mmCIF file of C-alpha atoms and ligand atoms in Angstrom:
data_model
loop_
_atom_site.group_PDB
_atom_site.id
_atom_site.type_symbol
_atom_site.label_atom_id
_atom_site.label_comp_id
_atom_site.label_asym_id
_atom_site.label_seq_id
_atom_site.Cartn_x
_atom_site.Cartn_y
_atom_site.Cartn_z
ATOM 1 C CA MET K 15 93.428 76.489 64.359
ATOM 2 C CA ARG K 16 95.657 78.130 66.970
ATOM 3 C CA LYS K 17 94.999 81.876 67.247
ATOM 4 C CA PHE K 18 97.753 84.475 66.772
ATOM 5 C CA CYS K 19 99.547 85.040 70.114
ATOM 6 C CA ASP K 20 97.558 82.288 71.809
ATOM 7 C CA LEU K 21 99.029 81.747 75.285
ATOM 8 C CA SER K 22 96.863 78.782 76.283
ATOM 9 C CA GLY K 23 98.829 76.338 78.403
ATOM 10 C CA ARG K 24 101.526 78.939 79.173
ATOM 11 C CA ILE K 25 102.359 80.001 82.698
ATOM 12 C CA ALA K 26 103.379 83.589 83.338
ATOM 13 C CA ILE K 27 104.664 85.611 86.276
ATOM 14 C CA VAL K 28 103.971 89.349 86.221
ATOM 15 C CA THR K 29 105.372 91.562 88.987
ATOM 16 C CA GLY K 30 103.830 94.861 90.050
ATOM 17 C CA GLY K 31 100.436 93.550 88.989
ATOM 18 C CA ALA K 32 98.317 95.565 91.435
ATOM 19 C CA SER K 33 98.415 98.762 89.412
ATOM 20 C CA GLY K 34 99.031 100.542 86.117
ATOM 21 C CA ILE K 35 100.970 98.707 83.431
ATOM 22 C CA GLY K 36 101.301 95.440 85.421
ATOM 23 C CA ARG K 37 97.536 95.242 85.833
ATOM 24 C CA ALA K 38 97.036 95.746 82.084
ATOM 25 C CA ILE K 39 99.663 93.090 81.292
ATOM 26 C CA ALA K 40 97.924 90.596 83.573
ATOM 27 C CA PHE K 41 94.577 91.265 81.888
ATOM 28 C CA LYS K 42 96.092 90.843 78.431
ATOM 29 C CA LEU K 43 98.028 87.636 79.144
ATOM 30 C CA ALA K 44 95.021 86.089 80.890
ATOM 31 C CA SER K 45 92.732 87.066 78.007
ATOM 32 C CA LEU K 46 95.122 85.239 75.658
ATOM 33 C CA GLY K 47 94.786 82.113 77.779
ATOM 34 C CA ALA K 48 97.838 82.167 80.053
ATOM 35 C CA THR K 49 97.767 81.155 83.694
ATOM 36 C CA VAL K 50 99.097 84.229 85.470
ATOM 37 C CA VAL K 51 100.834 84.527 88.833
ATOM 38 C CA LEU K 52 100.608 88.152 89.897
ATOM 39 C CA GLY K 53 103.064 89.494 92.431
ATOM 40 C CA ASP K 54 103.054 92.798 94.303
ATOM 41 C CA VAL K 55 103.705 94.301 97.721
ATOM 42 C CA LYS K 56 100.095 95.535 97.782
ATOM 43 C CA LEU K 57 98.236 92.297 98.381
ATOM 44 C CA GLU K 58 94.740 93.761 98.862
ATOM 45 C CA GLU K 59 94.890 95.751 95.600
ATOM 46 C CA LEU K 60 96.296 92.670 93.918
ATOM 47 C CA LYS K 61 93.343 90.557 95.036
ATOM 48 C CA ASN K 62 90.936 93.150 93.597
ATOM 49 C CA VAL K 63 92.735 93.014 90.245
ATOM 50 C CA VAL K 64 92.587 89.223 90.269
ATOM 51 C CA ASN K 65 88.837 89.320 90.983
ATOM 52 C CA GLU K 66 88.303 91.675 88.030
ATOM 53 C CA ILE K 67 90.337 89.455 85.706
ATOM 54 C CA THR K 68 88.634 86.237 86.718
ATOM 55 C CA GLN K 69 85.238 87.864 86.124
ATOM 56 C CA GLN K 70 86.259 88.699 82.566
ATOM 57 C CA THR K 71 88.407 85.742 81.499
ATOM 58 C CA SER K 72 88.409 82.017 82.141
ATOM 59 C CA SER K 73 92.119 81.915 82.940
ATOM 60 C CA LYS K 74 93.578 81.041 86.312
ATOM 61 C CA VAL K 75 95.128 84.062 88.047
ATOM 62 C CA LEU K 76 96.927 83.808 91.359
ATOM 63 C CA PRO K 77 97.701 86.804 93.624
ATOM 64 C CA LEU K 78 100.824 86.443 95.760
ATOM 65 C CA TYR K 79 102.841 88.835 97.907
ATOM 66 C CA VAL K 80 106.359 89.596 96.707
ATOM 67 C CA ASN K 81 108.869 92.308 97.437
ATOM 68 C CA VAL K 82 110.936 92.098 94.251
ATOM 69 C CA GLY K 83 113.758 94.062 95.852
ATOM 70 C CA ASP K 84 114.387 91.261 98.320
ATOM 71 C CA PHE K 85 115.962 88.013 97.116
ATOM 72 C CA ASN K 86 114.417 85.828 99.819
ATOM 73 C CA SER K 87 110.970 87.248 99.172
ATOM 74 C CA ALA K 88 111.365 86.486 95.443
ATOM 75 C CA LYS K 89 112.451 82.953 96.302
ATOM 76 C CA GLU K 90 109.483 82.365 98.621
ATOM 77 C CA PHE K 91 107.117 83.834 96.015
ATOM 78 C CA TYR K 92 108.364 81.443 93.327
ATOM 79 C CA GLN K 93 108.294 78.441 95.670
ATOM 80 C CA LYS K 94 104.722 79.237 96.728
ATOM 81 C CA ALA K 95 103.541 79.841 93.152
ATOM 82 C CA THR K 96 104.986 76.602 91.793
ATOM 83 C CA GLU K 97 103.740 74.636 94.794
ATOM 84 C CA ILE K 98 100.165 75.946 94.436
ATOM 85 C CA LEU K 99 100.158 75.330 90.666
ATOM 86 C CA GLY K 100 101.885 71.941 91.034
ATOM 87 C CA ILE K 101 104.615 72.757 88.518
ATOM 88 C CA ASP K 102 108.364 73.408 88.569
ATOM 89 C CA TYR K 103 108.726 76.031 85.831
ATOM 90 C CA VAL K 104 107.156 79.092 84.274
ATOM 91 C CA ASP K 105 107.194 79.994 80.566
ATOM 92 C CA ILE K 106 107.005 83.771 80.846
ATOM 93 C CA LEU K 107 108.465 86.288 83.294
ATOM 94 C CA VAL K 108 107.511 89.957 83.072
ATOM 95 C CA ASN K 109 109.754 91.977 85.394
ATOM 96 C CA ASN K 110 107.438 94.959 85.581
ATOM 97 C CA ALA K 111 107.415 96.186 89.203
ATOM 98 C CA GLY K 112 109.165 99.514 89.603
ATOM 99 C CA ILE K 113 109.164 102.734 91.592
ATOM 100 C CA ASN K 114 110.530 106.237 91.220
ATOM 101 C CA ARG K 115 111.869 108.480 93.973
ATOM 102 C CA ASP K 116 112.680 111.613 91.988
ATOM 103 C CA ALA K 117 114.988 114.377 93.242
ATOM 104 C CA LEU K 118 117.789 116.461 91.819
ATOM 105 C CA PHE K 119 121.033 114.654 92.544
ATOM 106 C CA VAL K 120 122.240 117.357 94.970
ATOM 107 C CA LYS K 121 119.152 116.688 97.083
ATOM 108 C CA MET K 122 118.885 112.932 96.537
ATOM 109 C CA THR K 123 119.267 110.874 99.709
ATOM 110 C CA PHE K 124 120.997 107.516 99.932
ATOM 111 C CA GLU K 125 117.604 105.998 100.828
ATOM 112 C CA GLN K 126 116.065 107.298 97.573
ATOM 113 C CA TRP K 127 118.987 105.874 95.599
ATOM 114 C CA ASP K 128 118.982 102.567 97.438
ATOM 115 C CA GLU K 129 115.235 101.961 97.268
ATOM 116 C CA VAL K 130 115.070 102.537 93.516
ATOM 117 C CA MET K 131 118.116 100.344 92.891
ATOM 118 C CA LYS K 132 116.559 97.506 94.864
ATOM 119 C CA VAL K 133 113.100 97.611 93.303
ATOM 120 C CA ASP K 134 114.036 98.568 89.727
ATOM 121 C CA LEU K 135 117.384 96.815 89.244
ATOM 122 C CA TYR K 136 118.095 94.186 91.912
ATOM 123 C CA SER K 137 114.615 92.857 91.151
ATOM 124 C CA MET K 138 115.896 91.738 87.752
ATOM 125 C CA PHE K 139 118.395 89.410 89.420
ATOM 126 C CA ASN K 140 116.070 88.390 92.251
ATOM 127 C CA MET K 141 113.169 87.330 90.021
ATOM 128 C CA THR K 142 115.002 86.037 86.960
ATOM 129 C CA LYS K 143 117.243 83.837 89.103
ATOM 130 C CA GLN K 144 114.138 81.932 90.270
ATOM 131 C CA VAL K 145 112.811 81.084 86.809
ATOM 132 C CA VAL K 146 115.891 80.584 84.673
ATOM 133 C CA ASP K 147 116.712 76.965 85.576
ATOM 134 C CA GLY K 148 113.185 75.797 84.751
ATOM 135 C CA MET K 149 113.275 77.616 81.422
ATOM 136 C CA ILE K 150 116.653 76.113 80.504
ATOM 137 C CA ARG K 151 115.438 72.637 81.429
ATOM 138 C CA ARG K 152 112.397 72.997 79.177
ATOM 139 C CA ASN K 153 114.293 74.769 76.399
ATOM 140 C CA TYR K 154 111.705 77.539 76.309
ATOM 141 C CA GLY K 155 111.255 80.955 77.872
ATOM 142 C CA ARG K 156 110.192 84.547 77.443
ATOM 143 C CA ILE K 157 111.638 87.206 79.733
ATOM 144 C CA ILE K 158 110.481 90.806 79.386
ATOM 145 C CA ASN K 159 112.090 93.512 81.479
ATOM 146 C CA MET K 160 110.609 96.925 82.136
ATOM 147 C CA SER K 161 113.064 99.712 81.471
ATOM 148 C CA SER K 162 112.074 103.291 80.589
ATOM 149 C CA MET K 163 112.942 106.070 78.152
ATOM 150 C CA SER K 164 114.545 107.649 81.222
ATOM 151 C CA TRP K 165 117.468 105.243 80.810
ATOM 152 C CA LEU K 166 118.864 107.890 78.456
ATOM 153 C CA GLY K 167 119.076 110.329 81.373
ATOM 154 C CA ASN K 168 116.394 112.574 82.818
ATOM 155 C CA ILE K 169 116.693 115.515 85.214
ATOM 156 C CA GLY K 170 115.650 114.469 88.733
ATOM 157 C CA GLN K 171 116.034 110.778 88.014
ATOM 158 C CA ALA K 172 119.702 109.861 88.535
ATOM 159 C CA ASN K 173 118.600 106.830 90.559
ATOM 160 C CA TYR K 174 115.803 105.745 88.193
ATOM 161 C CA SER K 175 117.836 106.394 85.007
ATOM 162 C CA ALA K 176 120.788 104.423 86.358
ATOM 163 C CA ALA K 177 118.555 101.485 87.329
ATOM 164 C CA LYS K 178 116.679 101.495 84.019
ATOM 165 C CA ALA K 179 119.956 101.675 82.048
ATOM 166 C CA GLY K 180 121.133 98.721 84.135
ATOM 167 C CA VAL K 181 118.032 96.813 83.060
ATOM 168 C CA ILE K 182 119.126 97.188 79.439
ATOM 169 C CA GLY K 183 122.656 95.866 80.079
ATOM 170 C CA PHE K 184 121.150 92.963 81.997
ATOM 171 C CA THR K 185 118.674 92.235 79.199
ATOM 172 C CA LYS K 186 121.268 92.261 76.425
ATOM 173 C CA THR K 187 123.653 90.032 78.365
ATOM 174 C CA LEU K 188 120.977 87.486 79.267
ATOM 175 C CA ALA K 189 119.726 87.475 75.683
ATOM 176 C CA ARG K 190 123.188 86.362 74.568
ATOM 177 C CA GLU K 191 123.645 83.800 77.327
ATOM 178 C CA LEU K 192 120.176 82.232 77.020
ATOM 179 C CA ALA K 193 119.541 82.282 73.249
ATOM 180 C CA LYS K 194 120.843 78.740 72.872
ATOM 181 C CA TYR K 195 118.094 77.532 75.213
ATOM 182 C CA ASN K 196 115.351 79.129 73.116
ATOM 183 C CA ILE K 197 114.812 81.768 75.792
ATOM 184 C CA THR K 198 114.260 85.296 74.527
ATOM 185 C CA VAL K 199 115.008 88.330 76.692
ATOM 186 C CA ASN K 200 113.814 91.797 75.730
ATOM 187 C CA ALA K 201 113.412 95.201 77.363
ATOM 188 C CA ILE K 202 110.591 97.697 76.975
ATOM 189 C CA THR K 203 111.064 101.458 77.244
ATOM 190 C CA PRO K 204 107.675 103.114 77.756
ATOM 191 C CA GLY K 205 107.475 106.868 77.359
ATOM 192 C CA PHE K 206 104.753 108.666 79.328
ATOM 193 C CA ILE K 207 102.009 106.212 80.211
ATOM 194 C CA ASP K 208 98.841 107.072 82.146
ATOM 195 C CA THR K 209 99.287 105.247 85.472
ATOM 196 C CA PRO K 210 99.385 106.222 89.181
ATOM 197 C CA MET K 211 103.155 106.689 88.758
ATOM 198 C CA THR K 212 102.758 109.479 86.181
ATOM 199 C CA ARG K 213 99.548 110.897 87.687
ATOM 200 C CA ALA K 214 101.768 111.954 90.586
ATOM 201 C CA VAL K 215 103.600 114.351 88.215
ATOM 202 C CA PRO K 216 102.452 117.993 88.736
ATOM 203 C CA GLU K 217 99.934 119.088 86.057
ATOM 204 C CA LYS K 218 102.224 121.827 84.665
ATOM 205 C CA VAL K 219 105.108 119.391 84.131
ATOM 206 C CA ARG K 220 102.696 116.822 82.692
ATOM 207 C CA GLN K 221 101.454 119.315 80.079
ATOM 208 C CA LYS K 222 105.054 120.186 79.136
ATOM 209 C CA ILE K 223 105.864 116.502 78.608
ATOM 210 C CA ILE K 224 102.723 115.970 76.504
ATOM 211 C CA GLU K 225 103.721 118.926 74.292
ATOM 212 C CA ARG K 226 106.931 117.035 73.462
ATOM 213 C CA ILE K 227 105.142 113.816 72.464
ATOM 214 C CA PRO K 228 104.613 113.761 68.673
ATOM 215 C CA MET K 229 101.315 111.906 69.129
ATOM 216 C CA GLY K 230 100.186 114.692 71.476
ATOM 217 C CA ARG K 231 98.875 112.408 74.219
ATOM 218 C CA VAL K 232 99.934 110.059 76.984
ATOM 219 C CA GLY K 233 99.968 106.320 76.285
ATOM 220 C CA SER K 234 97.645 103.815 77.925
ATOM 221 C CA PRO K 235 98.824 100.808 79.975
ATOM 222 C CA GLU K 236 97.036 98.610 77.419
ATOM 223 C CA GLU K 237 99.246 99.973 74.635
ATOM 224 C CA VAL K 238 102.288 98.729 76.569
ATOM 225 C CA ALA K 239 100.596 95.436 77.453
ATOM 226 C CA ASN K 240 99.920 94.689 73.760
ATOM 227 C CA LEU K 241 103.647 94.692 73.001
ATOM 228 C CA ILE K 242 104.403 92.566 76.043
ATOM 229 C CA ALA K 243 101.760 90.046 75.002
ATOM 230 C CA PHE K 244 103.382 89.737 71.589
ATOM 231 C CA LEU K 245 106.887 89.324 73.059
ATOM 232 C CA SER K 246 105.458 86.685 75.430
ATOM 233 C CA SER K 247 104.104 84.631 72.565
ATOM 234 C CA GLU K 248 105.569 81.903 70.377
ATOM 235 C CA GLU K 249 105.239 84.301 67.432
ATOM 236 C CA ALA K 250 108.070 86.457 68.840
ATOM 237 C CA SER K 251 110.498 83.529 68.631
ATOM 238 C CA TYR K 252 113.298 85.330 66.741
ATOM 239 C CA ILE K 253 113.279 88.605 68.700
ATOM 240 C CA THR K 254 115.826 88.787 71.515
ATOM 241 C CA GLY K 255 118.145 91.343 73.091
ATOM 242 C CA GLU K 256 115.951 94.180 71.841
ATOM 243 C CA VAL K 257 115.006 97.418 73.536
ATOM 244 C CA ILE K 258 111.605 98.430 72.231
ATOM 245 C CA GLY K 259 109.937 101.780 72.889
ATOM 246 C CA VAL K 260 106.229 102.485 73.401
ATOM 247 C CA THR K 261 106.452 106.259 73.381
ATOM 248 C CA GLY K 262 104.112 107.904 70.883
ATOM 249 C CA GLY K 263 107.285 109.117 69.162
ATOM 250 C CA LEU K 264 108.840 110.764 72.241
ATOM 251 C CA VAL K 265 112.628 110.901 72.166
ATOM 252 C CA LEU K 266 114.380 112.282 75.246
HETATM 253 N N1 NAD I 9 104.038 104.970 83.760
HETATM 254 C C1 NAD I 9 105.011 105.291 82.937
HETATM 255 O O1 NAD I 9 104.931 106.313 82.222
HETATM 256 C C2 NAD I 9 106.245 104.467 82.852
HETATM 257 C C3 NAD I 9 107.217 104.846 81.929
HETATM 258 C C4 NAD I 9 108.362 104.085 81.813
HETATM 259 C C5 NAD I 9 108.545 102.957 82.581
HETATM 260 N N2 NAD I 9 107.586 102.613 83.483
HETATM 261 C C6 NAD I 9 107.829 101.405 84.267
HETATM 262 O O2 NAD I 9 106.728 100.538 84.165
HETATM 263 C C7 NAD I 9 106.618 99.756 85.358
HETATM 264 C C8 NAD I 9 105.207 99.870 85.896
HETATM 265 O O3 NAD I 9 104.952 101.228 86.223
HETATM 266 P P1 NAD I 9 103.508 101.833 86.460
HETATM 267 O O4 NAD I 9 103.495 103.170 85.799
HETATM 268 O O5 NAD I 9 102.479 100.851 86.131
HETATM 269 O O6 NAD I 9 103.590 102.107 88.030
HETATM 270 P P2 NAD I 9 102.531 101.878 89.192
HETATM 271 O O7 NAD I 9 103.074 102.639 90.342
HETATM 272 O O8 NAD I 9 101.154 102.152 88.719
HETATM 273 O O9 NAD I 9 102.642 100.306 89.465
HETATM 274 C C9 NAD I 9 103.798 99.722 89.989
HETATM 275 C C10 NAD I 9 103.410 98.518 90.820
HETATM 276 O O10 NAD I 9 104.614 97.939 91.339
HETATM 277 C C11 NAD I 9 104.368 97.610 92.693
HETATM 278 N N3 NAD I 9 105.616 97.575 93.462
HETATM 279 C C12 NAD I 9 106.330 98.621 93.926
HETATM 280 N N4 NAD I 9 107.371 98.192 94.628
HETATM 281 C C13 NAD I 9 107.323 96.829 94.623
HETATM 282 C C14 NAD I 9 108.123 95.826 95.188
HETATM 283 N N5 NAD I 9 109.198 96.113 95.938
HETATM 284 N N6 NAD I 9 107.790 94.528 94.963
HETATM 285 C C15 NAD I 9 106.700 94.212 94.242
HETATM 286 N N7 NAD I 9 105.891 95.136 93.688
HETATM 287 C C16 NAD I 9 106.206 96.438 93.875
HETATM 288 C C17 NAD I 9 103.434 98.679 93.211
HETATM 289 O O11 NAD I 9 102.770 98.293 94.400
HETATM 290 C C18 NAD I 9 102.515 98.871 92.021
HETATM 291 O O12 NAD I 9 101.412 98.008 92.096
HETATM 292 C C19 NAD I 9 107.702 100.289 86.305
HETATM 293 O O13 NAD I 9 108.840 99.477 86.214
HETATM 294 C C20 NAD I 9 107.989 101.666 85.755
HETATM 295 O O14 NAD I 9 109.274 102.096 86.091
HETATM 296 C C21 NAD I 9 106.445 103.329 83.641
#
């Protein structure tokens, strides 16, 4: 009998797979049987992650360079991935790669604004554009976009909040446009998850944030990956256009 959330035979792309949440997602999808194409700008780190996964699962995992903020790079990444795998579609896209460049707006530079927009928001267009035709053709798809609780607004994150709010508008629109092709599109809003991104937060600020989390602790990347695995599966067939938090109860 097929196991709950079995992803055997499915092909997934996960961006930002060299670290943090992306790494945990790759592990989870591979452990459920999916073939995973992992993209990141950090190719060496990516290869290490792929080695770890292939030691622990029997799934095929492919590390490939991609700069998700650049349309041509996304196009080359998809072309290379499909060529190597000998296919012309993927079933699952997890738009996970993201960065923050925090500063109060009065001090924020155009470069900080521009970089975050490219990696956190333009990436949605750049990556999704590659996969959507194949999904429509096959009448099947799962797209999961990484937003953040910061989409509600957060001091020092005008760039990041704007990009992550944009992700939600993008998700809800695509969900409507693609539902008739059996493609679901959902967004995740993690709260404070223990990754290199949040480890960069000064200890004092970190403690203050933790005090505001009803569960009294940071979340783990695996706790986010579990939700993504479910949304990637056939079992999540009637869930689309949703924005789902993984926050330990934190409300900004
Ligand atoms: N950690 C949290 O608390 C938290 C909370 C809310 C949302 N998020 C979101 O989750 C996602 C993953 O964050 P994380 O905490 O794992 O961060 P992370 O910094 O640990 O990992 C992000 C990965 O994305 C890669 N990346 C950066 N720019 C890229 C680019 N242009 N092209 C391809 N890859 C690129 C990095 O090399 C890195 O491997 C991000 O979108 C982030 O905004 C994280």
